[in-house]
mmCIF file of the C-alpha atoms, coordinates in Angstrom:
data_MODEL
# 
_entry.id   MODEL 
# 
loop_
_atom_site.group_PDB 
_atom_site.id 
_atom_site.type_symbol 
_atom_site.label_atom_id 
_atom_site.label_alt_id 
_atom_site.label_comp_id 
_atom_site.label_asym_id 
_atom_site.label_entity_id 
_atom_site.label_seq_id 
_atom_site.pdbx_PDB_ins_code 
_atom_site.Cartn_x 
_atom_site.Cartn_y 
_atom_site.Cartn_z 
_atom_site.occupancy 
_atom_site.B_iso_or_equiv 
_atom_site.pdbx_formal_charge 
_atom_site.auth_seq_id 
_atom_site.auth_comp_id 
_atom_site.auth_asym_id 
_atom_site.auth_atom_id 
_atom_site.pdbx_PDB_model_num 
ATOM 1   C CA . UNK A 1 1   ? 102.095 -132.764 74.856  1.00 0.00 ? 1   UNK A CA 1 
ATOM 2   C CA . UNK A 1 2   ? 105.612 -134.115 74.180  1.00 0.00 ? 2   UNK A CA 1 
ATOM 3   C CA . UNK A 1 3   ? 104.734 -137.729 74.143  1.00 0.00 ? 3   UNK A CA 1 
ATOM 4   C CA . UNK A 1 4   ? 101.647 -137.034 71.857  1.00 0.00 ? 4   UNK A CA 1 
ATOM 5   C CA . UNK A 1 5   ? 103.728 -135.047 69.427  1.00 0.00 ? 5   UNK A CA 1 
ATOM 6   C CA . UNK A 1 6   ? 106.345 -137.820 69.155  1.00 0.00 ? 6   UNK A CA 1 
ATOM 7   C CA . UNK A 1 7   ? 103.661 -140.473 68.562  1.00 0.00 ? 7   UNK A CA 1 
ATOM 8   C CA . UNK A 1 8   ? 102.056 -138.381 65.882  1.00 0.00 ? 8   UNK A CA 1 
ATOM 9   C CA . UNK A 1 9   ? 105.409 -138.043 64.203  1.00 0.00 ? 9   UNK A CA 1 
ATOM 10  C CA . UNK A 1 10  ? 105.860 -141.836 64.533  1.00 0.00 ? 10  UNK A CA 1 
ATOM 11  C CA . UNK A 1 11  ? 102.560 -142.487 62.745  1.00 0.00 ? 11  UNK A CA 1 
ATOM 12  C CA . UNK A 1 12  ? 103.631 -140.265 59.977  1.00 0.00 ? 12  UNK A CA 1 
ATOM 13  C CA . UNK A 1 13  ? 106.917 -141.984 59.753  1.00 0.00 ? 13  UNK A CA 1 
ATOM 14  C CA . UNK A 1 14  ? 105.276 -145.346 58.983  1.00 0.00 ? 14  UNK A CA 1 
ATOM 15  C CA . UNK A 1 15  ? 103.651 -144.005 55.903  1.00 0.00 ? 15  UNK A CA 1 
ATOM 16  C CA . UNK A 1 16  ? 106.510 -141.813 54.704  1.00 0.00 ? 16  UNK A CA 1 
ATOM 17  C CA . UNK A 1 17  ? 109.632 -143.848 55.079  1.00 0.00 ? 17  UNK A CA 1 
ATOM 18  C CA . UNK A 1 18  ? 110.978 -147.354 55.162  1.00 0.00 ? 18  UNK A CA 1 
ATOM 19  C CA . UNK A 1 19  ? 109.464 -149.477 57.945  1.00 0.00 ? 19  UNK A CA 1 
ATOM 20  C CA . UNK A 1 20  ? 113.003 -150.333 59.236  1.00 0.00 ? 20  UNK A CA 1 
ATOM 21  C CA . UNK A 1 21  ? 113.521 -146.612 60.000  1.00 0.00 ? 21  UNK A CA 1 
ATOM 22  C CA . UNK A 1 22  ? 110.167 -146.264 61.577  1.00 0.00 ? 22  UNK A CA 1 
ATOM 23  C CA . UNK A 1 23  ? 110.785 -149.389 63.812  1.00 0.00 ? 23  UNK A CA 1 
ATOM 24  C CA . UNK A 1 24  ? 114.245 -148.041 64.837  1.00 0.00 ? 24  UNK A CA 1 
ATOM 25  C CA . UNK A 1 25  ? 112.769 -144.694 65.582  1.00 0.00 ? 25  UNK A CA 1 
ATOM 26  C CA . UNK A 1 26  ? 110.074 -146.299 67.681  1.00 0.00 ? 26  UNK A CA 1 
ATOM 27  C CA . UNK A 1 27  ? 112.656 -148.496 69.644  1.00 0.00 ? 27  UNK A CA 1 
ATOM 28  C CA . UNK A 1 28  ? 114.619 -145.275 70.498  1.00 0.00 ? 28  UNK A CA 1 
ATOM 29  C CA . UNK A 1 29  ? 111.494 -143.366 71.439  1.00 0.00 ? 29  UNK A CA 1 
ATOM 30  C CA . UNK A 1 30  ? 110.292 -146.281 73.655  1.00 0.00 ? 30  UNK A CA 1 
ATOM 31  C CA . UNK A 1 31  ? 113.774 -146.471 75.389  1.00 0.00 ? 31  UNK A CA 1 
ATOM 32  C CA . UNK A 1 32  ? 113.598 -142.731 75.955  1.00 0.00 ? 32  UNK A CA 1 
ATOM 33  C CA . UNK A 1 33  ? 110.249 -142.901 77.502  1.00 0.00 ? 33  UNK A CA 1 
ATOM 34  C CA . UNK A 1 34  ? 110.998 -145.970 79.656  1.00 0.00 ? 34  UNK A CA 1 
ATOM 35  C CA . UNK A 1 35  ? 114.064 -144.351 80.948  1.00 0.00 ? 35  UNK A CA 1 
ATOM 36  C CA . UNK A 1 36  ? 112.389 -141.021 81.594  1.00 0.00 ? 36  UNK A CA 1 
ATOM 37  C CA . UNK A 1 37  ? 109.404 -142.449 83.416  1.00 0.00 ? 37  UNK A CA 1 
ATOM 38  C CA . UNK A 1 38  ? 110.942 -145.483 85.298  1.00 0.00 ? 38  UNK A CA 1 
ATOM 39  C CA . UNK A 1 39  ? 114.693 -144.701 85.780  1.00 0.00 ? 39  UNK A CA 1 
ATOM 40  C CA . UNK A 1 40  ? 114.667 -140.944 86.120  1.00 0.00 ? 40  UNK A CA 1 
ATOM 41  C CA . UNK A 1 41  ? 112.575 -140.988 89.413  1.00 0.00 ? 41  UNK A CA 1 
ATOM 42  C CA . UNK A 1 42  ? 114.901 -143.679 90.820  1.00 0.00 ? 42  UNK A CA 1 
ATOM 43  C CA . UNK A 1 43  ? 118.060 -141.469 89.959  1.00 0.00 ? 43  UNK A CA 1 
ATOM 44  C CA . UNK A 1 44  ? 116.486 -138.361 91.115  1.00 0.00 ? 44  UNK A CA 1 
ATOM 45  C CA . UNK A 1 45  ? 115.298 -139.682 94.473  1.00 0.00 ? 45  UNK A CA 1 
ATOM 46  C CA . UNK A 1 46  ? 111.702 -138.815 93.552  1.00 0.00 ? 46  UNK A CA 1 
ATOM 47  C CA . UNK A 1 47  ? 108.932 -141.078 95.067  1.00 0.00 ? 47  UNK A CA 1 
ATOM 48  C CA . UNK A 1 48  ? 111.606 -143.054 96.990  1.00 0.00 ? 48  UNK A CA 1 
ATOM 49  C CA . UNK A 1 49  ? 111.607 -141.124 100.152 1.00 0.00 ? 49  UNK A CA 1 
ATOM 50  C CA . UNK A 1 50  ? 115.350 -140.441 99.558  1.00 0.00 ? 50  UNK A CA 1 
ATOM 51  C CA . UNK A 1 51  ? 116.876 -137.082 98.975  1.00 0.00 ? 51  UNK A CA 1 
ATOM 52  C CA . UNK A 1 52  ? 117.578 -136.112 95.356  1.00 0.00 ? 52  UNK A CA 1 
ATOM 53  C CA . UNK A 1 53  ? 121.318 -135.972 94.274  1.00 0.00 ? 53  UNK A CA 1 
ATOM 54  C CA . UNK A 1 54  ? 122.939 -132.541 94.300  1.00 0.00 ? 54  UNK A CA 1 
ATOM 55  C CA . UNK A 1 55  ? 122.760 -130.640 91.154  1.00 0.00 ? 55  UNK A CA 1 
ATOM 56  C CA . UNK A 1 56  ? 126.482 -131.033 90.224  1.00 0.00 ? 56  UNK A CA 1 
ATOM 57  C CA . UNK A 1 57  ? 126.142 -134.939 90.469  1.00 0.00 ? 57  UNK A CA 1 
ATOM 58  C CA . UNK A 1 58  ? 122.661 -135.053 88.783  1.00 0.00 ? 58  UNK A CA 1 
ATOM 59  C CA . UNK A 1 59  ? 124.091 -132.950 85.984  1.00 0.00 ? 59  UNK A CA 1 
ATOM 60  C CA . UNK A 1 60  ? 127.160 -135.174 85.601  1.00 0.00 ? 60  UNK A CA 1 
ATOM 61  C CA . UNK A 1 61  ? 124.982 -138.352 85.589  1.00 0.00 ? 61  UNK A CA 1 
ATOM 62  C CA . UNK A 1 62  ? 122.897 -136.853 82.804  1.00 0.00 ? 62  UNK A CA 1 
ATOM 63  C CA . UNK A 1 63  ? 125.941 -135.775 80.720  1.00 0.00 ? 63  UNK A CA 1 
ATOM 64  C CA . UNK A 1 64  ? 127.453 -139.287 81.282  1.00 0.00 ? 64  UNK A CA 1 
ATOM 65  C CA . UNK A 1 65  ? 124.536 -140.673 79.281  1.00 0.00 ? 65  UNK A CA 1 
ATOM 66  C CA . UNK A 1 66  ? 126.020 -139.452 76.074  1.00 0.00 ? 66  UNK A CA 1 
ATOM 67  C CA . UNK A 1 67  ? 128.066 -141.765 73.996  1.00 0.00 ? 67  UNK A CA 1 
ATOM 68  C CA . UNK A 1 68  ? 131.148 -139.623 74.022  1.00 0.00 ? 68  UNK A CA 1 
ATOM 69  C CA . UNK A 1 69  ? 131.180 -139.198 77.695  1.00 0.00 ? 69  UNK A CA 1 
ATOM 70  C CA . UNK A 1 70  ? 130.548 -142.843 78.845  1.00 0.00 ? 70  UNK A CA 1 
ATOM 71  C CA . UNK A 1 71  ? 133.054 -143.975 76.165  1.00 0.00 ? 71  UNK A CA 1 
ATOM 72  C CA . UNK A 1 72  ? 135.712 -141.746 77.918  1.00 0.00 ? 72  UNK A CA 1 
ATOM 73  C CA . UNK A 1 73  ? 134.741 -143.511 81.285  1.00 0.00 ? 73  UNK A CA 1 
ATOM 74  C CA . UNK A 1 74  ? 135.515 -142.652 84.909  1.00 0.00 ? 74  UNK A CA 1 
ATOM 75  C CA . UNK A 1 75  ? 138.184 -139.971 84.050  1.00 0.00 ? 75  UNK A CA 1 
ATOM 76  C CA . UNK A 1 76  ? 135.508 -137.997 82.167  1.00 0.00 ? 76  UNK A CA 1 
ATOM 77  C CA . UNK A 1 77  ? 133.035 -138.309 85.048  1.00 0.00 ? 77  UNK A CA 1 
ATOM 78  C CA . UNK A 1 78  ? 135.670 -136.966 87.448  1.00 0.00 ? 78  UNK A CA 1 
ATOM 79  C CA . UNK A 1 79  ? 136.253 -134.144 84.987  1.00 0.00 ? 79  UNK A CA 1 
ATOM 80  C CA . UNK A 1 80  ? 132.636 -133.275 84.981  1.00 0.00 ? 80  UNK A CA 1 
ATOM 81  C CA . UNK A 1 81  ? 132.129 -133.346 88.670  1.00 0.00 ? 81  UNK A CA 1 
ATOM 82  C CA . UNK A 1 82  ? 135.265 -131.367 89.508  1.00 0.00 ? 82  UNK A CA 1 
ATOM 83  C CA . UNK A 1 83  ? 135.712 -133.146 92.896  1.00 0.00 ? 83  UNK A CA 1 
ATOM 84  C CA . UNK A 1 84  ? 138.078 -135.722 94.356  1.00 0.00 ? 84  UNK A CA 1 
ATOM 85  C CA . UNK A 1 85  ? 137.654 -139.321 93.217  1.00 0.00 ? 85  UNK A CA 1 
ATOM 86  C CA . UNK A 1 86  ? 136.823 -140.449 96.934  1.00 0.00 ? 86  UNK A CA 1 
ATOM 87  C CA . UNK A 1 87  ? 134.154 -137.763 97.259  1.00 0.00 ? 87  UNK A CA 1 
ATOM 88  C CA . UNK A 1 88  ? 132.592 -138.651 93.846  1.00 0.00 ? 88  UNK A CA 1 
ATOM 89  C CA . UNK A 1 89  ? 132.486 -142.402 94.794  1.00 0.00 ? 89  UNK A CA 1 
ATOM 90  C CA . UNK A 1 90  ? 130.928 -141.773 98.188  1.00 0.00 ? 90  UNK A CA 1 
ATOM 91  C CA . UNK A 1 91  ? 128.251 -139.313 96.921  1.00 0.00 ? 91  UNK A CA 1 
ATOM 92  C CA . UNK A 1 92  ? 127.456 -141.541 93.785  1.00 0.00 ? 92  UNK A CA 1 
ATOM 93  C CA . UNK A 1 93  ? 126.956 -144.557 96.002  1.00 0.00 ? 93  UNK A CA 1 
ATOM 94  C CA . UNK A 1 94  ? 124.927 -142.459 98.585  1.00 0.00 ? 94  UNK A CA 1 
ATOM 95  C CA . UNK A 1 95  ? 122.413 -141.112 96.054  1.00 0.00 ? 95  UNK A CA 1 
ATOM 96  C CA . UNK A 1 96  ? 122.406 -143.687 93.228  1.00 0.00 ? 96  UNK A CA 1 
ATOM 97  C CA . UNK A 1 97  ? 123.135 -147.001 95.225  1.00 0.00 ? 97  UNK A CA 1 
ATOM 98  C CA . UNK A 1 98  ? 125.756 -148.058 92.561  1.00 0.00 ? 98  UNK A CA 1 
ATOM 99  C CA . UNK A 1 99  ? 129.388 -147.317 92.001  1.00 0.00 ? 99  UNK A CA 1 
ATOM 100 C CA . UNK A 1 100 ? 130.273 -144.779 89.321  1.00 0.00 ? 100 UNK A CA 1 
ATOM 101 C CA . UNK A 1 101 ? 132.093 -147.518 87.431  1.00 0.00 ? 101 UNK A CA 1 
ATOM 102 C CA . UNK A 1 102 ? 129.191 -149.788 87.377  1.00 0.00 ? 102 UNK A CA 1 
ATOM 103 C CA . UNK A 1 103 ? 126.951 -146.968 86.203  1.00 0.00 ? 103 UNK A CA 1 
ATOM 104 C CA . UNK A 1 104 ? 129.280 -146.265 83.329  1.00 0.00 ? 104 UNK A CA 1 
ATOM 105 C CA . UNK A 1 105 ? 129.533 -150.003 82.436  1.00 0.00 ? 105 UNK A CA 1 
ATOM 106 C CA . UNK A 1 106 ? 125.764 -150.078 82.387  1.00 0.00 ? 106 UNK A CA 1 
ATOM 107 C CA . UNK A 1 107 ? 125.690 -147.234 80.049  1.00 0.00 ? 107 UNK A CA 1 
ATOM 108 C CA . UNK A 1 108 ? 128.245 -148.920 77.809  1.00 0.00 ? 108 UNK A CA 1 
ATOM 109 C CA . UNK A 1 109 ? 126.382 -152.301 77.883  1.00 0.00 ? 109 UNK A CA 1 
ATOM 110 C CA . UNK A 1 110 ? 123.059 -150.651 76.890  1.00 0.00 ? 110 UNK A CA 1 
ATOM 111 C CA . UNK A 1 111 ? 124.704 -149.052 74.009  1.00 0.00 ? 111 UNK A CA 1 
ATOM 112 C CA . UNK A 1 112 ? 126.290 -152.440 73.096  1.00 0.00 ? 112 UNK A CA 1 
ATOM 113 C CA . UNK A 1 113 ? 122.821 -153.930 72.878  1.00 0.00 ? 113 UNK A CA 1 
ATOM 114 C CA . UNK A 1 114 ? 121.857 -151.266 70.460  1.00 0.00 ? 114 UNK A CA 1 
ATOM 115 C CA . UNK A 1 115 ? 124.932 -151.859 68.281  1.00 0.00 ? 115 UNK A CA 1 
ATOM 116 C CA . UNK A 1 116 ? 124.485 -155.559 68.452  1.00 0.00 ? 116 UNK A CA 1 
ATOM 117 C CA . UNK A 1 117 ? 120.902 -155.319 67.275  1.00 0.00 ? 117 UNK A CA 1 
ATOM 118 C CA . UNK A 1 118 ? 121.271 -152.661 64.734  1.00 0.00 ? 118 UNK A CA 1 
ATOM 119 C CA . UNK A 1 119 ? 124.660 -152.854 62.977  1.00 0.00 ? 119 UNK A CA 1 
ATOM 120 C CA . UNK A 1 120 ? 126.892 -155.488 61.383  1.00 0.00 ? 120 UNK A CA 1 
ATOM 121 C CA . UNK A 1 121 ? 129.956 -154.416 63.479  1.00 0.00 ? 121 UNK A CA 1 
ATOM 122 C CA . UNK A 1 122 ? 132.228 -157.133 64.575  1.00 0.00 ? 122 UNK A CA 1 
ATOM 123 C CA . UNK A 1 123 ? 131.969 -157.694 68.396  1.00 0.00 ? 123 UNK A CA 1 
ATOM 124 C CA . UNK A 1 124 ? 135.518 -156.320 69.032  1.00 0.00 ? 124 UNK A CA 1 
ATOM 125 C CA . UNK A 1 125 ? 134.514 -153.196 67.214  1.00 0.00 ? 125 UNK A CA 1 
ATOM 126 C CA . UNK A 1 126 ? 131.455 -152.877 69.298  1.00 0.00 ? 126 UNK A CA 1 
ATOM 127 C CA . UNK A 1 127 ? 133.370 -153.286 72.485  1.00 0.00 ? 127 UNK A CA 1 
ATOM 128 C CA . UNK A 1 128 ? 135.770 -150.480 71.325  1.00 0.00 ? 128 UNK A CA 1 
ATOM 129 C CA . UNK A 1 129 ? 132.822 -148.329 70.331  1.00 0.00 ? 129 UNK A CA 1 
ATOM 130 C CA . UNK A 1 130 ? 131.321 -148.717 73.746  1.00 0.00 ? 130 UNK A CA 1 
ATOM 131 C CA . UNK A 1 131 ? 134.499 -147.692 75.452  1.00 0.00 ? 131 UNK A CA 1 
ATOM 132 C CA . UNK A 1 132 ? 135.627 -151.188 76.638  1.00 0.00 ? 132 UNK A CA 1 
ATOM 133 C CA . UNK A 1 133 ? 139.494 -151.529 76.149  1.00 0.00 ? 133 UNK A CA 1 
ATOM 134 C CA . UNK A 1 134 ? 139.556 -155.117 76.915  1.00 0.00 ? 134 UNK A CA 1 
ATOM 135 C CA . UNK A 1 135 ? 137.385 -157.611 74.886  1.00 0.00 ? 135 UNK A CA 1 
ATOM 136 C CA . UNK A 1 136 ? 137.411 -160.227 77.618  1.00 0.00 ? 136 UNK A CA 1 
ATOM 137 C CA . UNK A 1 137 ? 136.211 -157.740 80.053  1.00 0.00 ? 137 UNK A CA 1 
ATOM 138 C CA . UNK A 1 138 ? 133.301 -156.814 77.773  1.00 0.00 ? 138 UNK A CA 1 
ATOM 139 C CA . UNK A 1 139 ? 132.329 -160.427 77.348  1.00 0.00 ? 139 UNK A CA 1 
ATOM 140 C CA . UNK A 1 140 ? 132.536 -160.970 81.137  1.00 0.00 ? 140 UNK A CA 1 
ATOM 141 C CA . UNK A 1 141 ? 130.267 -158.022 81.994  1.00 0.00 ? 141 UNK A CA 1 
ATOM 142 C CA . UNK A 1 142 ? 127.907 -158.690 79.166  1.00 0.00 ? 142 UNK A CA 1 
ATOM 143 C CA . UNK A 1 143 ? 127.421 -162.310 80.078  1.00 0.00 ? 143 UNK A CA 1 
ATOM 144 C CA . UNK A 1 144 ? 127.144 -161.305 83.695  1.00 0.00 ? 144 UNK A CA 1 
ATOM 145 C CA . UNK A 1 145 ? 124.472 -158.577 82.978  1.00 0.00 ? 145 UNK A CA 1 
ATOM 146 C CA . UNK A 1 146 ? 122.413 -160.392 80.290  1.00 0.00 ? 146 UNK A CA 1 
ATOM 147 C CA . UNK A 1 147 ? 123.089 -164.143 80.897  1.00 0.00 ? 147 UNK A CA 1 
ATOM 148 C CA . UNK A 1 148 ? 124.262 -164.705 77.420  1.00 0.00 ? 148 UNK A CA 1 
ATOM 149 C CA . UNK A 1 149 ? 127.359 -163.855 75.262  1.00 0.00 ? 149 UNK A CA 1 
ATOM 150 C CA . UNK A 1 150 ? 127.153 -161.014 72.792  1.00 0.00 ? 150 UNK A CA 1 
ATOM 151 C CA . UNK A 1 151 ? 127.299 -163.202 69.766  1.00 0.00 ? 151 UNK A CA 1 
ATOM 152 C CA . UNK A 1 152 ? 124.324 -165.362 70.953  1.00 0.00 ? 152 UNK A CA 1 
ATOM 153 C CA . UNK A 1 153 ? 122.459 -162.176 71.794  1.00 0.00 ? 153 UNK A CA 1 
ATOM 154 C CA . UNK A 1 154 ? 122.905 -160.949 68.297  1.00 0.00 ? 154 UNK A CA 1 
ATOM 155 C CA . UNK A 1 155 ? 121.817 -164.371 66.842  1.00 0.00 ? 155 UNK A CA 1 
ATOM 156 C CA . UNK A 1 156 ? 118.699 -164.267 68.899  1.00 0.00 ? 156 UNK A CA 1 
ATOM 157 C CA . UNK A 1 157 ? 117.901 -160.764 67.696  1.00 0.00 ? 157 UNK A CA 1 
ATOM 158 C CA . UNK A 1 158 ? 118.469 -161.688 64.085  1.00 0.00 ? 158 UNK A CA 1 
ATOM 159 C CA . UNK A 1 159 ? 116.054 -164.745 64.465  1.00 0.00 ? 159 UNK A CA 1 
ATOM 160 C CA . UNK A 1 160 ? 113.468 -162.506 66.208  1.00 0.00 ? 160 UNK A CA 1 
ATOM 161 C CA . UNK A 1 161 ? 113.196 -160.263 63.106  1.00 0.00 ? 161 UNK A CA 1 
# 
């Protein structure tokens, strides 16, 4: 029922508002559903034959997907989990097969894609908005993850429109 209602809302948006807004809404909706149905089972351990993460960790992972939390980084994750750094790293790796810092960086990089595609912010501002304190580190991680520099990614997005 949730997906059908959202799709009905989207069809109404196309007629009622600017096409750019409807397109942006659709992108966000698509990203939400892709994450919900393809990433959530992986993170919850469903369908993988692996145990689901403990509730305290799963809750922290969910909360870390909000902009203000992943911008704050690892200290915020530690605060949400209320455990030692060593225990958090061990449990995170055990259940999610990735380090907490890599998870946070992935959240930040995903947000940077959105900002590059949908804003006119300078790349240094985007790095700051995403929580990267070092522009060089942002460029390195972006290029490593997506195989292209942020500026080239933006240029490709603009030509695709």
